[in-house]
mmCIF file of C-alpha atoms and ligand atoms in Angstrom:
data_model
loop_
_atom_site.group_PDB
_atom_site.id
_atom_site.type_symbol
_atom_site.label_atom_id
_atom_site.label_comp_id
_atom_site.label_asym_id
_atom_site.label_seq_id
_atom_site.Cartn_x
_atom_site.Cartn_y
_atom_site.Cartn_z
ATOM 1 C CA UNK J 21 -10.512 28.306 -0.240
ATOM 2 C CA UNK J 22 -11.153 24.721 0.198
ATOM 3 C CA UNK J 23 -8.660 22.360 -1.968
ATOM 4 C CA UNK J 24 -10.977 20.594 -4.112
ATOM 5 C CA UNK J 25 -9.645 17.032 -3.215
ATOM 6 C CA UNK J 26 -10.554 15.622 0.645
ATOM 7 C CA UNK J 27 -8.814 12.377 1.168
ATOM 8 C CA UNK J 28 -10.711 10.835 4.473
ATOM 9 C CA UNK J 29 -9.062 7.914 6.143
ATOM 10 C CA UNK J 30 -6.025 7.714 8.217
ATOM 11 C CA UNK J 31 -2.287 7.073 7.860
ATOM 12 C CA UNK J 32 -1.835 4.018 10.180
ATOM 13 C CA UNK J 33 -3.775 2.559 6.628
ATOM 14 C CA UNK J 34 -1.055 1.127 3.511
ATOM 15 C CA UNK J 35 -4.375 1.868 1.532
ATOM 16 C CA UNK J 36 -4.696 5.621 3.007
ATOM 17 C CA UNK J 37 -1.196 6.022 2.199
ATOM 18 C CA UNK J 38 -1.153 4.826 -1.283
ATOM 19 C CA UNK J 39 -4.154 7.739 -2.142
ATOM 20 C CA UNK J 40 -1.766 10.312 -0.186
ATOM 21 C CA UNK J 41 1.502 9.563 -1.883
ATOM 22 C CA UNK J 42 -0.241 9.856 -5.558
ATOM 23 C CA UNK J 43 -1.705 12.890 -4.680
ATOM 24 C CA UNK J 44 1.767 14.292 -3.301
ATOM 25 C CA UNK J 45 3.656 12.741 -6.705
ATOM 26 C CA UNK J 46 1.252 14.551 -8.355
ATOM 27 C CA UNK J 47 1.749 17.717 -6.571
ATOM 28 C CA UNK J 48 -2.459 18.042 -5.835
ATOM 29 C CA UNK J 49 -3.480 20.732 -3.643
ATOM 30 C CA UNK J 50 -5.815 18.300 -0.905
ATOM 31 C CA UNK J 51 -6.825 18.283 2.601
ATOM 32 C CA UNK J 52 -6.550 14.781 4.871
ATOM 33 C CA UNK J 53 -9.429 14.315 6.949
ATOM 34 C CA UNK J 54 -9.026 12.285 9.937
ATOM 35 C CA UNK J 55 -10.830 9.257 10.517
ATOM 36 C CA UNK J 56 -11.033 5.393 10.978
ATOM 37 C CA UNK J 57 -12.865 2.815 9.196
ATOM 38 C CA UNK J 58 -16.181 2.622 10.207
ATOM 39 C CA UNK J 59 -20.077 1.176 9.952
ATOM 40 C CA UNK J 60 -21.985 4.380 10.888
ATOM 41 C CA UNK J 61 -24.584 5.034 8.385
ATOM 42 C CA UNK J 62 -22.750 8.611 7.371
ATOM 43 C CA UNK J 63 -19.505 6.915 6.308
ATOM 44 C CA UNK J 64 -20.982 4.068 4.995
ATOM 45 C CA UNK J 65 -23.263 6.632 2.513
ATOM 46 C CA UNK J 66 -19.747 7.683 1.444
ATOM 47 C CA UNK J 67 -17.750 4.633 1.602
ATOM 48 C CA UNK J 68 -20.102 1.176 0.929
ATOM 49 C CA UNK J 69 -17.461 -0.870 2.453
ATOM 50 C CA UNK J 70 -17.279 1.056 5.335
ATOM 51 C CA UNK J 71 -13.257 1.002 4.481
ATOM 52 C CA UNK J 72 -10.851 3.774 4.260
ATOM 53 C CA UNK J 73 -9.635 5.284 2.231
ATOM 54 C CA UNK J 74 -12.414 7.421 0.177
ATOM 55 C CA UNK J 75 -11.715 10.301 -1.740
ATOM 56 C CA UNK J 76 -14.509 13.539 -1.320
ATOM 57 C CA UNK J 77 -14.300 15.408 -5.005
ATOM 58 C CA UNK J 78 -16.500 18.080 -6.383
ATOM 59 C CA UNK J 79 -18.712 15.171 -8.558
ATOM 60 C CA UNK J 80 -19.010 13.194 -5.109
ATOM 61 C CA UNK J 81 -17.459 10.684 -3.189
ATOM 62 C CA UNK J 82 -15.006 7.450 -4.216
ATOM 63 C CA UNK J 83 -13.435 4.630 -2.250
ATOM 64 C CA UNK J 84 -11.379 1.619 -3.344
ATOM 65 C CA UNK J 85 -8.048 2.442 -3.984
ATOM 66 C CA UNK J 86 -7.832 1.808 -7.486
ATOM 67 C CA UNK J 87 -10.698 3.590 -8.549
ATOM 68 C CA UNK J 88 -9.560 6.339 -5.970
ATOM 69 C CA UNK J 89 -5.764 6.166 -7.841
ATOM 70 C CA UNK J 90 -7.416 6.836 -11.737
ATOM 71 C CA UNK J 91 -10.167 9.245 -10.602
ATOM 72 C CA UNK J 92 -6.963 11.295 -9.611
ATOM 73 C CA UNK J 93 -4.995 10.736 -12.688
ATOM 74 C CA UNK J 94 -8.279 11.431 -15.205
ATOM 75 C CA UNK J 95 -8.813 14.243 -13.002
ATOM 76 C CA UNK J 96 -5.542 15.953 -12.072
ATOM 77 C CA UNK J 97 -2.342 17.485 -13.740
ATOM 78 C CA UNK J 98 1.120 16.946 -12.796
ATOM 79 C CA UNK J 99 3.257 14.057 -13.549
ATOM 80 C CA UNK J 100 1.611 11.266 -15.424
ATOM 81 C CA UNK J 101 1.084 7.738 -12.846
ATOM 82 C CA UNK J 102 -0.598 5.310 -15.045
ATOM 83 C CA UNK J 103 0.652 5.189 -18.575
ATOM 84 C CA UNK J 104 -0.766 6.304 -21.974
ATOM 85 C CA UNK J 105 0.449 3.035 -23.555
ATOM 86 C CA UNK J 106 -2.419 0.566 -23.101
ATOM 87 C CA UNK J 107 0.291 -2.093 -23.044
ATOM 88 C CA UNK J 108 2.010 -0.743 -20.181
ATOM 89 C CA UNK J 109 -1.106 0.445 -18.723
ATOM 90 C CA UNK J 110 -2.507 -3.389 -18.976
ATOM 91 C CA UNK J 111 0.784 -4.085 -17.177
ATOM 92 C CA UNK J 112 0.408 -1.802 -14.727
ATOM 93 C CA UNK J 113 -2.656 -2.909 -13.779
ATOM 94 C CA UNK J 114 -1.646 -6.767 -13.812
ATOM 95 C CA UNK J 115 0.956 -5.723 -11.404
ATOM 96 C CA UNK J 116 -2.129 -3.695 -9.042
ATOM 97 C CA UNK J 117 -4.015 -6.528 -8.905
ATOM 98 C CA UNK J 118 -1.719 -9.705 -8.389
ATOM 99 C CA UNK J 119 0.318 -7.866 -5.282
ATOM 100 C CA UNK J 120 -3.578 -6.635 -3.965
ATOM 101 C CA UNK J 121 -5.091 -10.059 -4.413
ATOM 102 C CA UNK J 122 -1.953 -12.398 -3.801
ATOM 103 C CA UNK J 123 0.248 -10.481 -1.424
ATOM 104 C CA UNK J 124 -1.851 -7.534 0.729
ATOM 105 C CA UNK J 125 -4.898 -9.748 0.762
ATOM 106 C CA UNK J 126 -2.590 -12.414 2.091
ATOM 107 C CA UNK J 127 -0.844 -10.559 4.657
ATOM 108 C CA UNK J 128 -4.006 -8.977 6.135
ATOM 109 C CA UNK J 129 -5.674 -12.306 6.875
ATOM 110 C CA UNK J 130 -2.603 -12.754 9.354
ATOM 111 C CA UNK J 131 -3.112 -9.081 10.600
ATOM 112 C CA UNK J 132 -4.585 -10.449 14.186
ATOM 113 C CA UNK J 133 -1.894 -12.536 15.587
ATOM 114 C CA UNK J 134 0.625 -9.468 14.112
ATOM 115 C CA UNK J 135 -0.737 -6.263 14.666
ATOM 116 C CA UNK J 136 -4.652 -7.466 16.488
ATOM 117 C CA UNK J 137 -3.550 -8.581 19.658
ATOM 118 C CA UNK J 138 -4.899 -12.185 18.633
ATOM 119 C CA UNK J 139 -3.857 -15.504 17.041
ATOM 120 C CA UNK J 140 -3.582 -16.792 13.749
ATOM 121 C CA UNK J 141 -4.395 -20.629 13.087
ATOM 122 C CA UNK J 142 -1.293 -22.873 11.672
ATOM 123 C CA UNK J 143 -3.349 -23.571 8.613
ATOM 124 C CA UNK J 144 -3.891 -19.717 7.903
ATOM 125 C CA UNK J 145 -0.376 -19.370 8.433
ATOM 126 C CA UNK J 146 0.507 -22.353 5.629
ATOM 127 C CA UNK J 147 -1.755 -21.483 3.474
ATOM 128 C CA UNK J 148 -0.536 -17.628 3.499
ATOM 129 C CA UNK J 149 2.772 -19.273 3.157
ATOM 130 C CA UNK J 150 1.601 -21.218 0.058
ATOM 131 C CA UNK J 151 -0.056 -18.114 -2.023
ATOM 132 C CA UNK J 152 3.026 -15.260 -1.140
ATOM 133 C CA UNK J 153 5.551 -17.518 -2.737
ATOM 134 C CA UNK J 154 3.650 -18.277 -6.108
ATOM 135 C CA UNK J 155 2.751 -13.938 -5.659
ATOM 136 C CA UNK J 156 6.502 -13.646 -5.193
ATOM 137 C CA UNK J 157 7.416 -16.089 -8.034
ATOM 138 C CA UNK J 158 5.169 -14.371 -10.145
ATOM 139 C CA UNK J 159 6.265 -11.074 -10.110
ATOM 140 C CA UNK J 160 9.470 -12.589 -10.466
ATOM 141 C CA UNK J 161 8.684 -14.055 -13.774
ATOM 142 C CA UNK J 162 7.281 -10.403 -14.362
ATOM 143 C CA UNK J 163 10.877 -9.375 -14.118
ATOM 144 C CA UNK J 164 13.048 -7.186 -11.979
ATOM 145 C CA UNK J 165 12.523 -3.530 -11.559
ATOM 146 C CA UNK J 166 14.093 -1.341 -14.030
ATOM 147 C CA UNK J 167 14.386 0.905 -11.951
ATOM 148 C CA UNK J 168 10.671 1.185 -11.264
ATOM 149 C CA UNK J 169 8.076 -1.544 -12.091
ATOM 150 C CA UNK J 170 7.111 -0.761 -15.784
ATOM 151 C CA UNK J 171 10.789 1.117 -16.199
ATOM 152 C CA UNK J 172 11.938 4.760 -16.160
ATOM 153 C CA UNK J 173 9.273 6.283 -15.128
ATOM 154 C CA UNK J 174 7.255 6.053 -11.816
ATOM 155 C CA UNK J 175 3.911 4.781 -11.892
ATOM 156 C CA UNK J 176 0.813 3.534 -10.003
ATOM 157 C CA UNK J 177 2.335 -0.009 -9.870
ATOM 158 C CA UNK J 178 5.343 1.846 -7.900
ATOM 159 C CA UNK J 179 3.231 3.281 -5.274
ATOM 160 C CA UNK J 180 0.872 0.849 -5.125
ATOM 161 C CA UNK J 181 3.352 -2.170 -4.428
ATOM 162 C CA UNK J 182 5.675 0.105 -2.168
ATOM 163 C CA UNK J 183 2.687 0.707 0.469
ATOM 164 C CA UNK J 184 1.440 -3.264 -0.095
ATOM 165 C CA UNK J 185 4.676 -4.789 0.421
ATOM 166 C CA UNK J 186 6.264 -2.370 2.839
ATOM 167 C CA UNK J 187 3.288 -3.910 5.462
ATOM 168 C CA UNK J 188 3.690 -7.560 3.950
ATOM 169 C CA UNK J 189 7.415 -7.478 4.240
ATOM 170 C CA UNK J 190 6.783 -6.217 8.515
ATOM 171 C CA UNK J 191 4.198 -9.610 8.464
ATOM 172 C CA UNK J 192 6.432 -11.953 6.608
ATOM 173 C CA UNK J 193 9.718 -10.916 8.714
ATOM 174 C CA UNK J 194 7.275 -11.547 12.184
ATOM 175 C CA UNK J 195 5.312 -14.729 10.824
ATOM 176 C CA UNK J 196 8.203 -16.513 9.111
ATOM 177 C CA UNK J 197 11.091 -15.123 10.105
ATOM 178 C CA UNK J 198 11.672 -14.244 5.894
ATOM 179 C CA UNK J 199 11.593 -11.244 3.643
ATOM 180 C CA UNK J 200 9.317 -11.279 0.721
ATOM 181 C CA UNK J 201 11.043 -8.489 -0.752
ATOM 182 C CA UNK J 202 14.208 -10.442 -0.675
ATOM 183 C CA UNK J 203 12.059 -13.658 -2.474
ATOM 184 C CA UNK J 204 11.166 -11.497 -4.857
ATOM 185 C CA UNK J 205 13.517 -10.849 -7.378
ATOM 186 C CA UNK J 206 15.186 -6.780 -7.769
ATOM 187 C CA UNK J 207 12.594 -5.570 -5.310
ATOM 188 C CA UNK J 208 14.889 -5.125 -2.335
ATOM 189 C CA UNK J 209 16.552 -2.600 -4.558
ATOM 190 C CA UNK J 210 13.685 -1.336 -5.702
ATOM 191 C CA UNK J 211 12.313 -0.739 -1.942
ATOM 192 C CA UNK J 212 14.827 1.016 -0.852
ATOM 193 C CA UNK J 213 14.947 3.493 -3.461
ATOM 194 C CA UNK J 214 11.385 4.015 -3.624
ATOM 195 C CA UNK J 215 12.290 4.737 0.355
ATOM 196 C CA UNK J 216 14.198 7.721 -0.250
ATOM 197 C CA UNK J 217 11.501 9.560 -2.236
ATOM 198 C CA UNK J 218 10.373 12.633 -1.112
ATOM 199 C CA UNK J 219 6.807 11.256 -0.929
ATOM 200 C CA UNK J 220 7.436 8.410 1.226
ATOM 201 C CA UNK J 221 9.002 10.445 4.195
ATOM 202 C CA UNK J 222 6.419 12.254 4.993
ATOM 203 C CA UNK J 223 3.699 9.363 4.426
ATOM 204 C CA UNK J 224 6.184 6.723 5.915
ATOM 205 C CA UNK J 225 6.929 8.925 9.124
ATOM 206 C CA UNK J 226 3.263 9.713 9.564
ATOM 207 C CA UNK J 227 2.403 6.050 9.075
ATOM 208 C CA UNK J 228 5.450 4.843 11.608
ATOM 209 C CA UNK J 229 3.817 7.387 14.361
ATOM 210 C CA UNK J 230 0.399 5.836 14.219
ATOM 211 C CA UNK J 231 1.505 2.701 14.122
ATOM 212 C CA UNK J 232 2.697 2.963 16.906
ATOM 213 C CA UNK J 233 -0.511 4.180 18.851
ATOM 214 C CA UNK J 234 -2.029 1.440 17.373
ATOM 215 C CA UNK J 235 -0.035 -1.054 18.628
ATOM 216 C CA UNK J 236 0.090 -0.253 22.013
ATOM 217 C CA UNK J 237 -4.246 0.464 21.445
ATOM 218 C CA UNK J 238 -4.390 -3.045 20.113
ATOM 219 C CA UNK J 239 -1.883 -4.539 22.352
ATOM 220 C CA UNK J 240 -0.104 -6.596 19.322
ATOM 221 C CA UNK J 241 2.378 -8.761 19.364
ATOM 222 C CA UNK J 242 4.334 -7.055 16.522
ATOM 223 C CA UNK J 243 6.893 -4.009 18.148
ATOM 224 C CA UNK J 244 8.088 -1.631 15.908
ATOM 225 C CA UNK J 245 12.124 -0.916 16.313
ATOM 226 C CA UNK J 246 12.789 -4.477 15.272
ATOM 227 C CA UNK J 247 13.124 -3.176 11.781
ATOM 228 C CA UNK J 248 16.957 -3.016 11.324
ATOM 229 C CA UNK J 249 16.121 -4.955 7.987
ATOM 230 C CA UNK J 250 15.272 -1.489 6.310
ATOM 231 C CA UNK J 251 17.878 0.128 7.012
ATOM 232 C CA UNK J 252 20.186 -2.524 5.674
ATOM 233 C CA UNK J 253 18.082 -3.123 2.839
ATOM 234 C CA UNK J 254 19.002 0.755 2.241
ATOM 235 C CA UNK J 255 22.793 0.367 2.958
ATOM 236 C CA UNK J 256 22.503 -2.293 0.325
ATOM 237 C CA UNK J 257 21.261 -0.501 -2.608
HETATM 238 N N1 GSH P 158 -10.119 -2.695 -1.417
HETATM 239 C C1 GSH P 158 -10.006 -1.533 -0.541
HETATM 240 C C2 GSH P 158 -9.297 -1.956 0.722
HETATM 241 C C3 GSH P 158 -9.226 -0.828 1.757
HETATM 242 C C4 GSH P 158 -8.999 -1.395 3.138
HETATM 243 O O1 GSH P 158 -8.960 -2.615 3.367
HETATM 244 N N2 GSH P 158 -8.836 -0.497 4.092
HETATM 245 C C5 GSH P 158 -8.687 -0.933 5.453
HETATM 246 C C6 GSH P 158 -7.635 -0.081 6.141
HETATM 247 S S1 GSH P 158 -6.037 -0.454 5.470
HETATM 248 C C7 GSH P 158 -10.011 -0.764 6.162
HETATM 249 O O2 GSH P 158 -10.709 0.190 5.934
HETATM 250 N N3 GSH P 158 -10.346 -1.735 7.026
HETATM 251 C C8 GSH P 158 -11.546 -1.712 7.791
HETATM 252 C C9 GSH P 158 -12.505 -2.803 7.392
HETATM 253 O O3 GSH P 158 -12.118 -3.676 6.593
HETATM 254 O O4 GSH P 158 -13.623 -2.786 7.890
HETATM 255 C C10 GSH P 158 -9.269 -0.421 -1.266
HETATM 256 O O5 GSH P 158 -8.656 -0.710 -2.301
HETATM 257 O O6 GSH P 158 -9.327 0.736 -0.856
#
């Protein structure tokens, strides 16, 4: 029988792999279905942004991430990912939404003279600059992971910000030669234990294995293999 859950998009995508690592916490029965962004009338009847990632259910089809992310919790059993508390719900979602606006937004805009094969303009590149650090003050001021980002349990913040700042911490290394994990304070830590989850191997390989394709398809400047920083980040949790 079909697994009631389709998750369409593809794993070179942090946004794809968010969706795929809830649904794995959660331990949903899904299928992936393989395929890129795109403006053909089909996908675009599915997903209005033409983007990926978009979820195919039994009540129809959803796309952005967030609403993608609570469809699945209001929808699914296993382990809870977005808290009962409205407090810590509120936070979670305050957490969502500053490292999607203020950090992934940030990092994409310099996504063609990293991973495009093009060039980013100084002025991108300082005003980038400008916005990560008051992201990475912020969720400073937030306070430092205890041991996940709204405390013992695992949440939506967790995978959300693990996917976001995995890909902004490869941009910030290549653009200024500085980790944003290591600006921000406990999340170095906190990265390299959300690493070692079971979830993030498989996504993480999968996602390391398309990159790759991509970059050579895109001919970017970014190579993978120059990312000894992980590893130490691990040895030094
Ligand atoms: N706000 C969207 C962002 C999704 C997104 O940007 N996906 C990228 C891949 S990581 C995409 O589809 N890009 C193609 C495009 O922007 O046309 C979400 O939360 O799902």
């Amino acid at each position: 029988m079909m697994p009631a859950l389709r998750l369409h998009g593809y794993a070179v995508s942090n946004y794809f792999n968010i969706g795929r690592a809830a649904l794995i916490e959660k331990g949903v029965d899904f299928e992936i279905v393989t395929v890129r962004a795109s403006h053909d009338p089909e996908f675009l009847s599915h997903s209005p942004m033409g983007k990926i990632p978009v979820l195919e259910t039994a009540h129809g089809w959803v796309s952005e991430t967030v609403a993608i992310l609570e469809y699945i919790e209001d929808t699914q059993e296993g382990p809870r990912l977005h808290p009962a508390n409205p407090y810590l719900r509120a936070r979670g979602r305050q957490i969502i939404n500053i490292v999607q606006m203020y950090v992934e937004a940030q990092v994409r805009l310099l996504f063609p003279g990293v991973f495009l094969g093009g060039q980013n303009s100084p002025q991108t590149i300082e005003a980038v600059r400008h916005t990560l650090s008051r992201a990475s003050e912020a969720l400073s001021r937030l306070g430092a992971p205890w041991p996940f980002l709204l405390g013992k349990e695992l949440s939506y913040a967790d995978l959300f910000a693990f996917y976001c700042f995995d890909i902004a911490e490869r941009v910030t290394r290549f653009v200024y030669g500085r980790s944003i994990l290591a600006a921000t304070e406990g999340l170095e830590a906190w990265f390299a234990m959300m690493s070692r989850r079971a979830s993030s191997s498989v996504v993480l390989a999968d996602f390391e294995t398309a990159l790759a394709g991509y970059l050579i398809e895109k001919n970017a400047a970014y190579q993978l293999g120059s990312e000894k920083w992980k590893s130490n980040a691990q040895r030094n949790s």
